[in-house]
Short mmCIF file of C-alpha atoms in Angstrom, two decimals:
data_model
loop_
_atom_site.label_atom_id
_atom_site.label_comp_id
_atom_site.label_asym_id
_atom_site.label_seq_id
_atom_site.Cartn_x
_atom_site.Cartn_y
_atom_site.Cartn_z
CA MET A 117 65.73 137.74 125.28
CA LYS A 118 69.01 137.47 127.11
CA HIS A 119 71.22 134.38 127.16
CA PRO A 120 74.00 135.10 129.67
CA PRO A 121 74.97 131.45 130.32
CA ILE A 122 75.36 130.79 126.61
CA LEU A 123 77.31 133.97 126.14
CA ARG A 124 79.64 133.16 129.00
CA LEU A 125 80.38 129.84 127.29
CA LEU A 126 80.80 131.58 123.95
CA ALA A 127 83.16 134.12 125.49
CA THR A 128 85.27 131.31 126.92
CA LEU A 129 85.43 129.60 123.54
CA LEU A 130 86.20 132.91 121.85
CA LEU A 131 89.22 133.52 124.02
CA ALA A 132 90.45 130.01 123.33
CA LEU A 133 90.21 130.28 119.57
CA THR A 134 92.67 132.05 117.33
CA ALA A 135 91.64 134.38 114.55
CA ALA A 136 90.39 132.72 111.39
CA THR A 137 92.67 132.74 108.37
CA ALA A 138 91.83 135.63 106.06
CA THR A 139 89.96 134.34 103.04
CA ALA A 140 89.29 135.87 99.66
CA TYR A 141 86.23 133.82 98.73
CA ASP A 142 82.52 133.76 99.50
CA PHE A 143 82.12 130.01 99.27
CA GLU A 144 83.79 126.80 98.08
CA VAL A 145 82.30 123.91 96.13
CA ASP A 146 84.25 120.79 95.09
CA GLY A 147 87.60 122.42 95.78
CA ILE A 148 86.97 125.56 93.69
CA TYR A 149 86.54 128.96 95.37
CA TYR A 150 84.03 131.57 94.27
CA ASN A 151 83.06 135.18 94.86
CA LYS A 152 79.48 136.29 94.28
CA ASN A 153 79.04 138.97 91.64
CA SER A 154 76.91 142.04 92.29
CA ASP A 155 74.04 140.73 90.15
CA GLY A 156 73.36 138.04 92.76
CA THR A 157 73.01 135.30 90.13
CA SER A 158 76.59 134.74 88.96
CA VAL A 159 80.03 134.13 90.46
CA SER A 160 83.70 134.53 89.64
CA VAL A 161 86.35 131.91 90.32
CA THR A 162 88.80 133.23 92.89
CA TYR A 163 91.62 132.10 95.19
CA LYS A 164 91.41 130.61 98.66
CA SER A 165 93.49 133.13 100.58
CA SER A 166 96.11 135.82 100.22
CA ASN A 167 98.73 133.06 100.10
CA TYR A 168 97.31 132.09 96.67
CA ASN A 169 98.56 128.70 95.33
CA SER A 170 95.11 127.21 95.97
CA TYR A 171 94.96 124.77 93.06
CA SER A 172 97.02 121.95 91.57
CA GLY A 173 96.74 119.21 88.95
CA SER A 174 93.95 119.31 86.40
CA VAL A 175 91.03 121.65 87.11
CA THR A 176 87.69 121.65 85.30
CA ILE A 177 85.56 124.68 86.11
CA PRO A 178 81.79 124.03 85.97
CA SER A 179 79.39 126.34 84.14
CA GLN A 180 77.06 126.39 87.14
CA VAL A 181 77.50 125.84 90.85
CA ILE A 182 74.94 125.30 93.63
CA TYR A 183 75.52 126.75 97.09
CA ASN A 184 72.99 126.86 99.93
CA GLY A 185 70.22 125.91 97.51
CA THR A 186 70.99 128.73 95.05
CA THR A 187 72.30 128.06 91.53
CA TYR A 188 74.94 130.49 90.26
CA SER A 189 76.34 130.83 86.74
CA VAL A 190 80.14 130.93 86.57
CA THR A 191 80.82 133.95 84.35
CA SER A 192 84.44 134.95 84.94
CA ILE A 193 87.89 133.93 86.12
CA GLY A 194 88.66 136.63 88.65
CA TYR A 195 91.78 138.65 89.32
CA TYR A 196 94.65 136.45 90.60
CA ALA A 197 92.32 133.42 90.74
CA PHE A 198 95.08 130.88 89.94
CA TYR A 199 98.07 133.17 90.52
CA GLY A 200 101.20 131.29 91.53
CA CYS A 201 99.55 127.85 91.35
CA THR A 202 102.80 126.23 90.25
CA GLY A 203 101.33 122.73 90.47
CA LEU A 204 98.42 123.47 88.13
CA THR A 205 98.85 121.43 84.94
CA SER A 206 95.65 122.00 82.97
CA VAL A 207 92.42 123.94 83.20
CA THR A 208 89.16 123.69 81.30
CA ILE A 209 87.02 126.82 81.24
CA PRO A 210 83.26 126.47 80.57
CA ASN A 211 81.26 128.30 77.91
CA SER A 212 79.57 130.41 80.57
CA VAL A 213 82.78 132.39 81.22
CA THR A 214 83.09 135.71 79.36
CA SER A 215 86.27 137.17 80.84
CA ILE A 216 89.65 136.08 82.19
CA GLY A 217 90.86 138.60 84.74
CA ASN A 218 94.20 140.28 85.35
CA SER A 219 96.95 137.86 86.46
CA ALA A 220 94.40 135.03 86.56
CA PHE A 221 97.04 132.38 85.69
CA ASN A 222 100.19 134.42 86.22
CA HIS A 223 103.19 132.27 87.25
CA CYS A 224 101.41 128.94 86.74
CA TRP A 225 104.70 127.37 85.65
CA ASP A 226 103.45 123.82 85.11
CA LEU A 227 100.33 124.79 83.18
CA THR A 228 100.65 123.02 79.82
CA SER A 229 97.08 123.09 78.59
CA VAL A 230 94.27 125.63 78.74
CA THR A 231 90.98 125.55 76.85
CA ILE A 232 89.56 129.02 76.25
CA PRO A 233 85.91 128.71 75.17
CA ASN A 234 84.15 130.68 72.47
CA SER A 235 82.29 132.67 75.12
CA VAL A 236 85.34 134.61 76.37
CA THR A 237 85.53 138.18 75.07
CA SER A 238 88.48 139.57 77.03
CA ILE A 239 91.81 138.29 78.37
CA GLY A 240 93.17 140.52 81.12
CA GLU A 241 96.53 142.06 81.85
CA SER A 242 99.23 139.47 82.67
CA ALA A 243 96.54 136.77 82.55
CA PHE A 244 98.98 134.02 81.49
CA SER A 245 102.28 135.79 82.07
CA SER A 246 105.18 133.46 83.01
CA CYS A 247 103.25 130.28 82.22
CA SER A 248 106.47 128.62 81.08
CA GLY A 249 104.80 125.28 80.35
CA LEU A 250 102.38 126.58 77.73
CA THR A 251 103.41 125.64 74.19
CA SER A 252 100.34 126.66 72.21
CA VAL A 253 97.22 128.77 72.69
CA ASN A 254 94.12 128.95 70.53
CA ILE A 255 92.32 132.24 71.09
CA PRO A 256 88.68 131.86 70.01
CA ASN A 257 86.97 134.28 67.66
CA SER A 258 84.83 135.67 70.47
CA VAL A 259 87.81 137.48 72.03
CA THR A 260 88.07 141.19 71.23
CA SER A 261 90.81 142.34 73.62
CA ILE A 262 94.06 140.95 75.02
CA GLY A 263 95.63 142.91 77.88
CA ASP A 264 99.16 144.16 78.52
CA TYR A 265 101.73 141.39 79.18
CA ALA A 266 98.97 138.77 78.78
CA PHE A 267 101.36 136.00 77.59
CA ARG A 268 104.71 137.63 78.28
CA PHE A 269 107.51 135.35 79.52
CA CYS A 270 105.73 132.19 78.35
CA SER A 271 109.10 130.75 77.45
CA ALA A 272 107.77 127.65 75.63
CA LEU A 273 104.93 129.33 73.74
CA THR A 274 105.60 128.75 70.05
CA SER A 275 102.12 128.74 68.53
CA VAL A 276 99.29 131.26 68.98
CA THR A 277 96.13 131.55 66.92
CA ILE A 278 94.79 135.13 66.92
CA PRO A 279 91.44 135.62 65.17
CA ASN A 280 90.26 138.73 63.34
CA SER A 281 87.79 139.37 66.16
CA VAL A 282 90.68 140.73 68.27
CA THR A 283 90.70 144.51 67.91
CA SER A 284 92.97 145.42 70.82
CA ILE A 285 96.27 143.91 72.00
CA GLY A 286 98.11 145.47 74.94
CA ARG A 287 101.78 146.32 75.10
CA TRP A 288 104.25 143.45 75.25
CA ALA A 289 101.41 140.95 75.39
CA PHE A 290 103.53 138.33 73.58
CA ASN A 291 107.08 139.60 74.13
CA ASP A 292 109.69 137.19 75.47
CA THR A 293 108.03 134.16 73.90
CA PRO A 294 109.30 131.98 71.02
CA PHE A 295 106.11 132.92 69.18
CA TYR A 296 107.23 136.57 69.11
CA ASP A 297 110.98 135.94 68.93
CA ASN A 298 110.53 133.93 65.73
CA LYS A 299 108.80 136.82 63.97
CA PRO A 300 111.03 138.58 61.42
CA ASP A 301 112.17 142.15 62.08
CA GLY A 302 109.88 144.89 60.87
CA ILE A 303 106.19 145.48 61.45
CA VAL A 304 104.52 142.65 63.36
CA TYR A 305 100.83 142.23 62.62
CA LEU A 306 98.75 139.93 64.83
CA GLY A 307 95.43 139.37 63.14
CA LYS A 308 94.06 142.82 62.36
CA VAL A 309 96.22 144.53 64.95
CA LEU A 310 99.54 146.28 64.27
CA TYR A 311 101.31 144.93 67.32
CA THR A 312 104.77 146.50 67.12
CA TYR A 313 107.81 147.31 65.07
CA LYS A 314 110.47 144.71 65.84
CA GLY A 315 114.18 145.44 65.64
CA THR A 316 115.99 148.68 64.82
CA MET A 317 114.27 150.84 62.24
CA PRO A 318 116.52 152.22 59.46
CA GLU A 319 116.80 155.96 58.93
CA ASN A 320 114.28 157.67 56.65
CA THR A 321 111.72 154.88 56.86
CA THR A 322 108.32 155.33 55.28
CA ILE A 323 105.51 153.04 56.43
CA ASP A 324 102.12 152.40 54.86
CA ILE A 325 100.06 150.51 57.41
CA LYS A 326 98.18 147.80 55.56
CA GLU A 327 94.49 148.15 54.81
CA GLY A 328 92.19 146.29 57.17
CA THR A 329 94.28 147.07 60.26
CA VAL A 330 91.88 148.06 63.06
CA SER A 331 94.26 149.23 65.78
CA ILE A 332 97.84 150.23 66.54
CA SER A 333 98.95 148.75 69.84
CA PRO A 334 100.47 150.74 72.72
CA HIS A 335 104.20 151.37 72.28
CA ALA A 336 104.03 150.02 68.71
CA PHE A 337 106.58 152.49 67.27
CA TYR A 338 107.97 153.83 70.56
CA GLY A 339 111.44 155.27 69.98
CA CYS A 340 111.53 154.57 66.21
CA SER A 341 113.53 157.70 65.45
CA GLY A 342 114.07 156.57 61.85
CA LEU A 343 110.37 156.84 61.03
CA THR A 344 109.73 159.91 58.86
CA THR A 345 106.35 159.22 57.29
CA VAL A 346 103.45 156.95 58.21
CA THR A 347 100.16 156.43 56.41
CA ILE A 348 97.28 155.25 58.56
CA PRO A 349 94.41 153.63 56.63
CA ASN A 350 90.77 154.48 57.17
CA SER A 351 90.19 151.08 58.80
CA VAL A 352 92.10 152.03 61.98
CA THR A 353 89.86 152.99 64.89
CA GLU A 354 92.35 153.03 67.77
CA ILE A 355 95.90 154.31 68.33
CA GLY A 356 97.39 153.03 71.57
CA VAL A 357 99.15 154.75 74.44
CA LEU A 358 102.67 155.98 73.56
CA ALA A 359 102.28 154.40 70.10
CA PHE A 360 104.59 156.90 68.35
CA ARG A 361 106.39 158.38 71.32
CA ASP A 362 109.89 159.73 70.61
CA CYS A 363 109.59 159.19 66.85
CA THR A 364 111.79 162.25 66.45
CA GLY A 365 112.15 161.86 62.69
CA LEU A 366 108.41 161.91 62.05
CA THR A 367 107.54 165.08 60.16
CA SER A 368 103.87 164.58 59.32
CA VAL A 369 101.00 162.23 60.03
CA ALA A 370 97.35 162.26 59.00
CA ILE A 371 94.85 160.64 61.34
CA PRO A 372 91.81 159.33 59.43
CA ASN A 373 88.22 159.99 60.44
CA SER A 374 87.84 156.34 61.39
CA VAL A 375 89.98 156.87 64.51
CA THR A 376 87.83 157.21 67.63
CA GLU A 377 90.35 156.26 70.34
CA ILE A 378 93.82 157.79 70.80
CA GLY A 379 95.91 156.78 73.78
CA GLY A 380 97.70 159.26 75.99
CA LEU A 381 101.09 160.58 74.86
CA ALA A 382 100.63 158.77 71.55
CA PHE A 383 102.84 161.34 69.76
CA ASP A 384 104.73 162.75 72.74
CA GLY A 385 108.32 163.63 71.92
CA CYS A 386 107.74 163.75 68.14
CA THR A 387 109.87 166.87 67.85
CA GLY A 388 109.99 166.74 64.05
CA LEU A 389 106.31 167.48 63.62
CA ILE A 390 105.94 171.14 62.65
CA LYS A 391 102.43 171.75 61.30
CA SER A 392 99.41 172.33 63.46
CA ALA A 393 95.72 172.06 62.68
CA TYR A 394 94.71 173.15 66.19
CA PRO A 395 95.44 176.29 68.24
CA ASP A 396 98.83 176.53 69.91
CA HIS A 397 97.43 176.00 73.40
CA LEU A 398 96.47 172.45 72.45
CA ASN A 399 99.81 171.37 71.06
CA ASN A 400 101.67 170.89 74.32
CA PRO A 401 98.79 169.71 76.55
CA PHE A 402 97.72 167.23 73.88
CA HIS A 403 101.31 165.93 73.87
CA TYR A 404 101.13 165.03 70.23
CA GLY A 405 103.92 167.38 69.30
CA LYS A 406 103.24 169.93 66.56
CA GLY A 407 102.11 168.90 63.12
CA ILE A 408 99.26 166.45 63.52
CA ALA A 409 96.60 166.60 60.84
CA TYR A 410 93.59 165.89 63.03
CA PRO A 411 90.57 164.16 61.48
CA SER A 412 87.70 166.50 60.70
CA GLY A 413 85.14 164.10 62.15
CA GLY A 414 87.16 162.06 64.62
CA LEU A 415 87.91 164.52 67.43
CA ILE A 416 86.28 167.62 68.87
CA GLU A 417 87.43 170.43 71.14
CA GLU A 418 85.22 171.89 73.86
CA ASP A 419 86.43 174.27 76.56
CA ARG A 420 89.99 173.50 75.41
CA THR A 421 89.43 169.81 76.23
CA ILE A 422 89.58 167.14 73.51
CA TYR A 423 87.04 164.34 73.09
CA ASN A 424 86.14 161.87 70.40
CA ALA A 425 83.34 162.88 68.03
CA ASN A 426 80.43 161.71 70.20
CA LYS A 427 82.07 162.76 73.49
CA THR A 428 82.20 159.26 74.93
CA SER A 429 86.00 159.39 75.37
CA LEU A 430 87.94 162.20 77.01
CA TYR A 431 91.51 162.36 75.74
CA PHE A 432 93.33 165.51 76.81
CA VAL A 433 93.03 168.47 79.16
CA PRO A 434 95.26 171.55 78.80
CA ILE A 435 98.06 171.69 81.34
CA ASP A 436 97.09 175.15 82.59
CA ALA A 437 93.52 174.09 83.46
CA THR A 438 92.45 174.82 87.04
CA SER A 439 89.02 173.19 86.84
CA LEU A 440 87.45 170.43 84.78
CA THR A 441 83.87 169.35 84.13
CA ILE A 442 83.42 165.82 82.82
CA PRO A 443 80.09 165.42 80.98
CA ASN A 444 77.71 162.52 81.51
CA THR A 445 78.32 161.21 77.99
CA VAL A 446 81.89 160.14 78.80
CA THR A 447 82.43 156.40 79.20
CA SER A 448 86.24 156.30 79.17
CA ILE A 449 89.12 158.61 80.10
CA GLY A 450 92.58 158.15 78.62
CA ASN A 451 95.60 157.06 80.64
CA TYR A 452 97.37 160.40 80.29
CA ALA A 453 94.37 162.67 79.78
CA LEU A 454 95.48 164.91 82.66
CA TYR A 455 99.23 164.63 82.08
CA LYS A 456 101.06 167.47 83.83
CA CYS A 457 97.80 169.10 84.96
CA ASP A 458 99.34 170.09 88.27
CA ASN A 459 97.31 173.34 88.42
CA LEU A 460 94.01 171.46 88.49
CA THR A 461 92.25 171.91 91.83
CA SER A 462 88.59 171.15 91.05
CA VAL A 463 86.79 168.38 89.16
CA ASN A 464 83.06 168.15 88.51
CA TYR A 465 82.52 164.52 87.54
CA ASN A 466 79.20 163.70 85.84
CA ALA A 467 80.08 160.54 83.85
CA LYS A 468 77.17 158.15 84.33
CA ASN A 469 79.03 154.92 83.65
CA CYS A 470 82.72 155.34 82.97
CA SER A 471 86.03 153.50 83.20
CA VAL A 472 89.26 155.26 84.15
CA SER A 473 92.82 154.01 84.05
CA GLN A 474 94.77 153.52 87.25
CA GLY A 475 96.71 156.71 87.90
CA TRP A 476 94.65 158.87 85.54
CA LEU A 477 94.95 161.66 88.14
CA SER A 478 98.56 160.96 89.09
CA GLU A 479 99.69 164.25 87.53
CA ALA A 480 96.88 166.25 89.19
CA LYS A 481 97.78 165.99 92.86
CA SER A 482 96.54 169.51 93.67
CA ILE A 483 92.88 168.53 93.44
CA THR A 484 91.06 169.52 96.63
CA LYS A 485 87.50 169.43 95.32
CA PHE A 486 85.97 166.44 93.53
CA GLU A 487 82.23 166.72 93.02
CA ILE A 488 80.29 163.63 91.92
CA GLY A 489 77.20 164.67 89.97
CA SER A 490 73.67 163.36 90.43
CA SER A 491 73.79 161.57 87.05
CA VAL A 492 76.56 159.20 88.17
CA VAL A 493 75.53 155.54 88.51
CA THR A 494 78.89 153.81 88.90
CA ILE A 495 82.00 155.05 90.65
CA PRO A 496 84.73 153.29 88.67
CA ASP A 497 87.88 151.59 89.90
CA TYR A 498 90.58 154.12 90.86
CA LEU A 499 88.33 157.18 90.40
CA CYS A 500 89.92 159.29 93.16
CA SER A 501 92.78 156.99 94.10
CA ASP A 502 95.69 158.74 95.86
CA LEU A 503 94.18 162.26 95.91
CA ASN A 504 95.95 163.24 99.11
CA ASN A 505 94.43 166.74 99.27
CA LEU A 506 90.84 165.54 99.03
CA THR A 507 89.20 165.97 102.44
CA SER A 508 85.51 165.37 101.70
CA VAL A 509 83.32 163.71 99.10
CA THR A 510 79.56 163.33 98.69
CA ILE A 511 78.31 160.18 97.02
CA PRO A 512 74.91 160.93 95.47
CA ASN A 513 71.89 158.69 95.90
CA THR A 514 72.05 157.65 92.23
CA VAL A 515 75.23 155.61 92.69
CA SER A 516 74.76 151.83 92.63
CA SER A 517 78.39 150.66 92.82
CA ILE A 518 81.73 151.85 94.17
CA GLY A 519 84.73 150.32 92.43
CA TYR A 520 88.05 148.82 93.44
CA LYS A 521 90.36 151.37 95.11
CA ALA A 522 87.94 154.16 94.16
CA PHE A 523 89.09 156.34 97.08
CA TYR A 524 92.15 154.37 98.15
CA GLY A 525 95.08 156.48 99.32
CA CYS A 526 93.00 159.62 99.91
CA SER A 527 94.83 160.32 103.14
CA GLY A 528 92.82 163.46 103.94
CA LEU A 529 89.45 161.73 103.51
CA THR A 530 88.43 160.52 106.96
CA SER A 531 84.64 160.18 106.78
CA VAL A 532 82.13 159.01 104.21
CA THR A 533 78.40 158.38 103.89
CA ILE A 534 77.29 155.39 101.80
CA PRO A 535 73.82 156.15 100.35
CA ASN A 536 70.97 153.65 100.26
CA SER A 537 71.25 153.27 96.47
CA VAL A 538 74.61 151.47 96.64
CA THR A 539 74.41 147.71 95.98
CA ALA A 540 78.11 146.80 95.57
CA ILE A 541 81.44 148.05 96.95
CA GLY A 542 84.81 146.82 95.69
CA SER A 543 87.95 145.80 97.56
CA TYR A 544 90.13 148.57 99.05
CA ALA A 545 87.48 151.13 98.11
CA PHE A 546 88.54 153.37 101.00
CA SER A 547 91.53 153.87 103.26
CA ASN A 548 92.32 156.17 106.20
CA LEU A 549 88.68 156.51 107.25
CA THR A 550 87.77 157.06 110.90
CA SER A 551 84.02 157.43 110.49
CA VAL A 552 81.41 155.73 108.25
CA THR A 553 77.69 156.30 107.92
CA TYR A 554 76.27 153.28 106.13
CA ASN A 555 72.80 153.58 104.60
CA ALA A 556 72.98 150.95 101.82
CA LYS A 557 69.68 149.08 101.89
CA ASN A 558 70.86 145.81 100.36
CA CYS A 559 74.50 145.73 99.38
CA SER A 560 77.39 143.32 98.87
CA VAL A 561 80.84 144.46 99.95
CA SER A 562 84.11 142.87 98.93
CA GLN A 563 86.20 141.48 101.73
CA GLY A 564 88.77 144.13 102.58
CA TRP A 565 86.78 147.15 101.35
CA LEU A 566 87.88 148.87 104.57
CA SER A 567 91.06 146.87 105.14
CA ASP A 568 93.23 150.00 105.25
CA SER A 569 90.82 151.94 107.45
CA LYS A 570 91.66 150.22 110.71
CA SER A 571 91.21 153.48 112.67
CA ILE A 572 87.44 153.56 112.20
CA SER A 573 85.88 154.13 115.61
CA SER A 574 82.41 155.19 114.43
CA PHE A 575 80.30 153.05 112.12
CA VAL A 576 76.67 154.16 111.99
CA ILE A 577 74.16 151.82 110.35
CA GLY A 578 71.17 153.79 109.02
CA SER A 579 67.54 153.00 109.82
CA GLY A 580 66.74 151.98 106.23
CA VAL A 581 69.31 149.18 106.02
CA GLU A 582 67.75 145.74 105.50
CA THR A 583 70.79 143.44 105.30
CA ILE A 584 74.19 143.54 106.95
CA PRO A 585 76.42 142.07 104.22
CA ASP A 586 79.25 139.62 104.66
CA TYR A 587 82.45 141.30 105.94
CA LEU A 588 80.81 144.72 106.46
CA CYS A 589 82.93 145.70 109.49
CA SER A 590 85.38 142.80 109.49
CA GLY A 591 88.68 143.64 111.17
CA LEU A 592 87.69 147.08 112.53
CA SER A 593 89.55 146.66 115.80
CA ASN A 594 88.89 150.23 117.03
CA LEU A 595 85.12 149.91 116.75
CA THR A 596 83.69 149.80 120.28
CA SER A 597 79.93 149.83 119.70
CA VAL A 598 77.39 149.13 116.99
CA SER A 599 73.62 149.42 116.81
CA ILE A 600 71.76 147.32 114.26
CA PRO A 601 68.39 148.95 113.51
CA ASN A 602 65.03 147.20 113.50
CA THR A 603 64.86 147.31 109.69
CA VAL A 604 67.68 144.75 109.41
CA THR A 605 66.58 141.15 108.80
CA SER A 606 69.94 139.39 108.45
CA ILE A 607 73.55 139.72 109.58
CA GLY A 608 76.04 138.27 107.10
CA LYS A 609 79.07 136.03 107.38
CA SER A 610 82.01 137.57 109.28
CA ALA A 611 80.18 140.91 109.38
CA PHE A 612 81.97 141.95 112.58
CA ASN A 613 84.69 139.30 112.64
CA GLY A 614 87.84 140.61 114.29
CA CYS A 615 86.26 143.71 115.86
CA THR A 616 88.34 143.08 118.97
CA GLY A 617 87.38 146.37 120.64
CA LEU A 618 83.63 145.86 120.22
CA SER A 619 82.11 145.81 123.69
CA SER A 620 78.53 146.81 122.89
CA ALA A 621 76.28 145.46 120.14
CA VAL A 622 72.54 145.98 119.83
CA ILE A 623 70.70 143.61 117.49
CA GLY A 624 67.39 144.91 116.12
CA SER A 625 64.12 143.07 116.68
CA SER A 626 63.67 142.08 113.01
CA VAL A 627 66.88 140.07 112.61
CA SER A 628 66.08 136.46 111.71
CA SER A 629 69.54 135.12 110.89
CA ILE A 630 73.10 135.68 112.06
CA GLY A 631 75.78 134.34 109.74
CA GLU A 632 78.79 132.18 110.52
CA TYR A 633 81.68 134.01 112.21
CA ALA A 634 79.48 137.15 112.39
CA PHE A 635 80.94 138.25 115.76
CA TYR A 636 83.92 135.93 115.81
CA ASN A 637 86.97 137.22 117.70
CA CYS A 638 85.02 140.12 119.28
CA ARG A 639 86.98 139.63 122.49
CA ALA A 640 85.55 142.60 124.37
CA LEU A 641 81.92 141.58 123.78
CA SER A 642 80.79 140.06 127.07
CA SER A 643 77.00 140.23 126.71
CA ILE A 644 74.43 140.73 123.97
CA ASN A 645 70.65 140.68 123.58
CA ILE A 646 69.45 138.24 120.95
CA PRO A 647 65.84 138.98 119.99
CA ASN A 648 63.14 136.32 119.62
CA SER A 649 63.08 136.99 115.86
CA VAL A 650 66.42 135.17 115.42
CA SER A 651 65.82 131.66 114.10
CA THR A 652 69.27 130.86 112.65
CA ILE A 653 72.76 131.36 114.06
CA GLY A 654 75.69 130.21 111.92
CA SER A 655 78.69 128.25 113.14
CA ASN A 656 81.22 130.17 115.23
CA ALA A 657 78.98 133.26 115.09
CA PHE A 658 80.18 134.38 118.51
#
């Protein structure tokens, strides 16, 4: 049925109102802001807006929160959640939280107390960096990884308890703190991790890494030209990125069979290594330098590409490779796996569930063809980020999630089809798009997933779509028309907010609810048919 008088009033109000402030949260309860996770049952703590600085004083995060009659478990502190909250003095994290995200408390200068519960397993990159009020931190024995720069520049931090559960500590995680500065020169062990070599290493140094050490951190011996011999015990499972880079005096090293993870460029620039256990073509691409005694059971070579023994980690690709096939067994790809692979033009990616490092393809800018295989379930963060020569990509119907900045910066990629299998899409997933075909049946999209695709003029919603998620087309100012099919039952919050060029919108006959701000600031929309099926219209919907 048509409601022209109402719409005339709405249009008048619309012109009188200014655009809503961009928010980064799905909802707020008791002064804490949350984003829904893709599982639909849990949430992450987040910030209020892009201005950050949303919190002050003492904050206690609940283990559960109720919103619109639904109970959600609070399972993580999200990226940048408390970033720059200079007035925050203390925070209590509940036992439901399992991860603290990157930069979660970065630059919280007045933070003097934080309680990390025994449920947390990972502390992200720069999570507490520059928290100059922190004096002590007790890391519980549930934590297994601490990210790069996690506590760097905490200028008052004198006491840190690191349990044996921690098997990975990122580069400079504790540098520029009294805790680190007070350590004597030489090898610094933190729990079972060889963190770094502190000070200037004397010439002709021989090092026996102590038994029980489980990992060697990134950059641990970077530039230690005085190191000539190192013995790595059979307890070590991981050697970090650039761990021995530019150790020019190193003449031999034996990697034990226990090692399953070796970071990119771990032995790059070790010009003193002269023996080789692998063919010559692997020496340079592997960037170990010559003379590594590879473990007989720790690494394998296939098609001149190096993996760990069970092919779950891909480490190195030869620099003269023109094509690469990534098998479905791979779950991680090293930071510098494709270092200097500037001849690579084609990638066949079959990894079912994998994580890749940001910039893993930064040395492979010639790629024009990136095929995503039918076995792929998740498209990880940064998968094709900044592949300027990529002009087309097909996302198979097996994919359930598309990660953060997965195709960001692909300036030649202008159109994409989202299949009906997709249930979650991360922030900044795409940029430069002009055309989208959206077939996702029931999906949640992060606010800003298309924030750098402002030129989109065609957004086709497929006939199988059942829900229009929050923020689906938010801010697409060049979009002039949209047709919502009869299969759709709900239109989410701010779904078309800020589509200032939208002059035609057809709402299907099955829609029962229209969320708040759904068509807010659609200044060109002068009339619309609202079917009888609609029973709920949120505040400021039009």
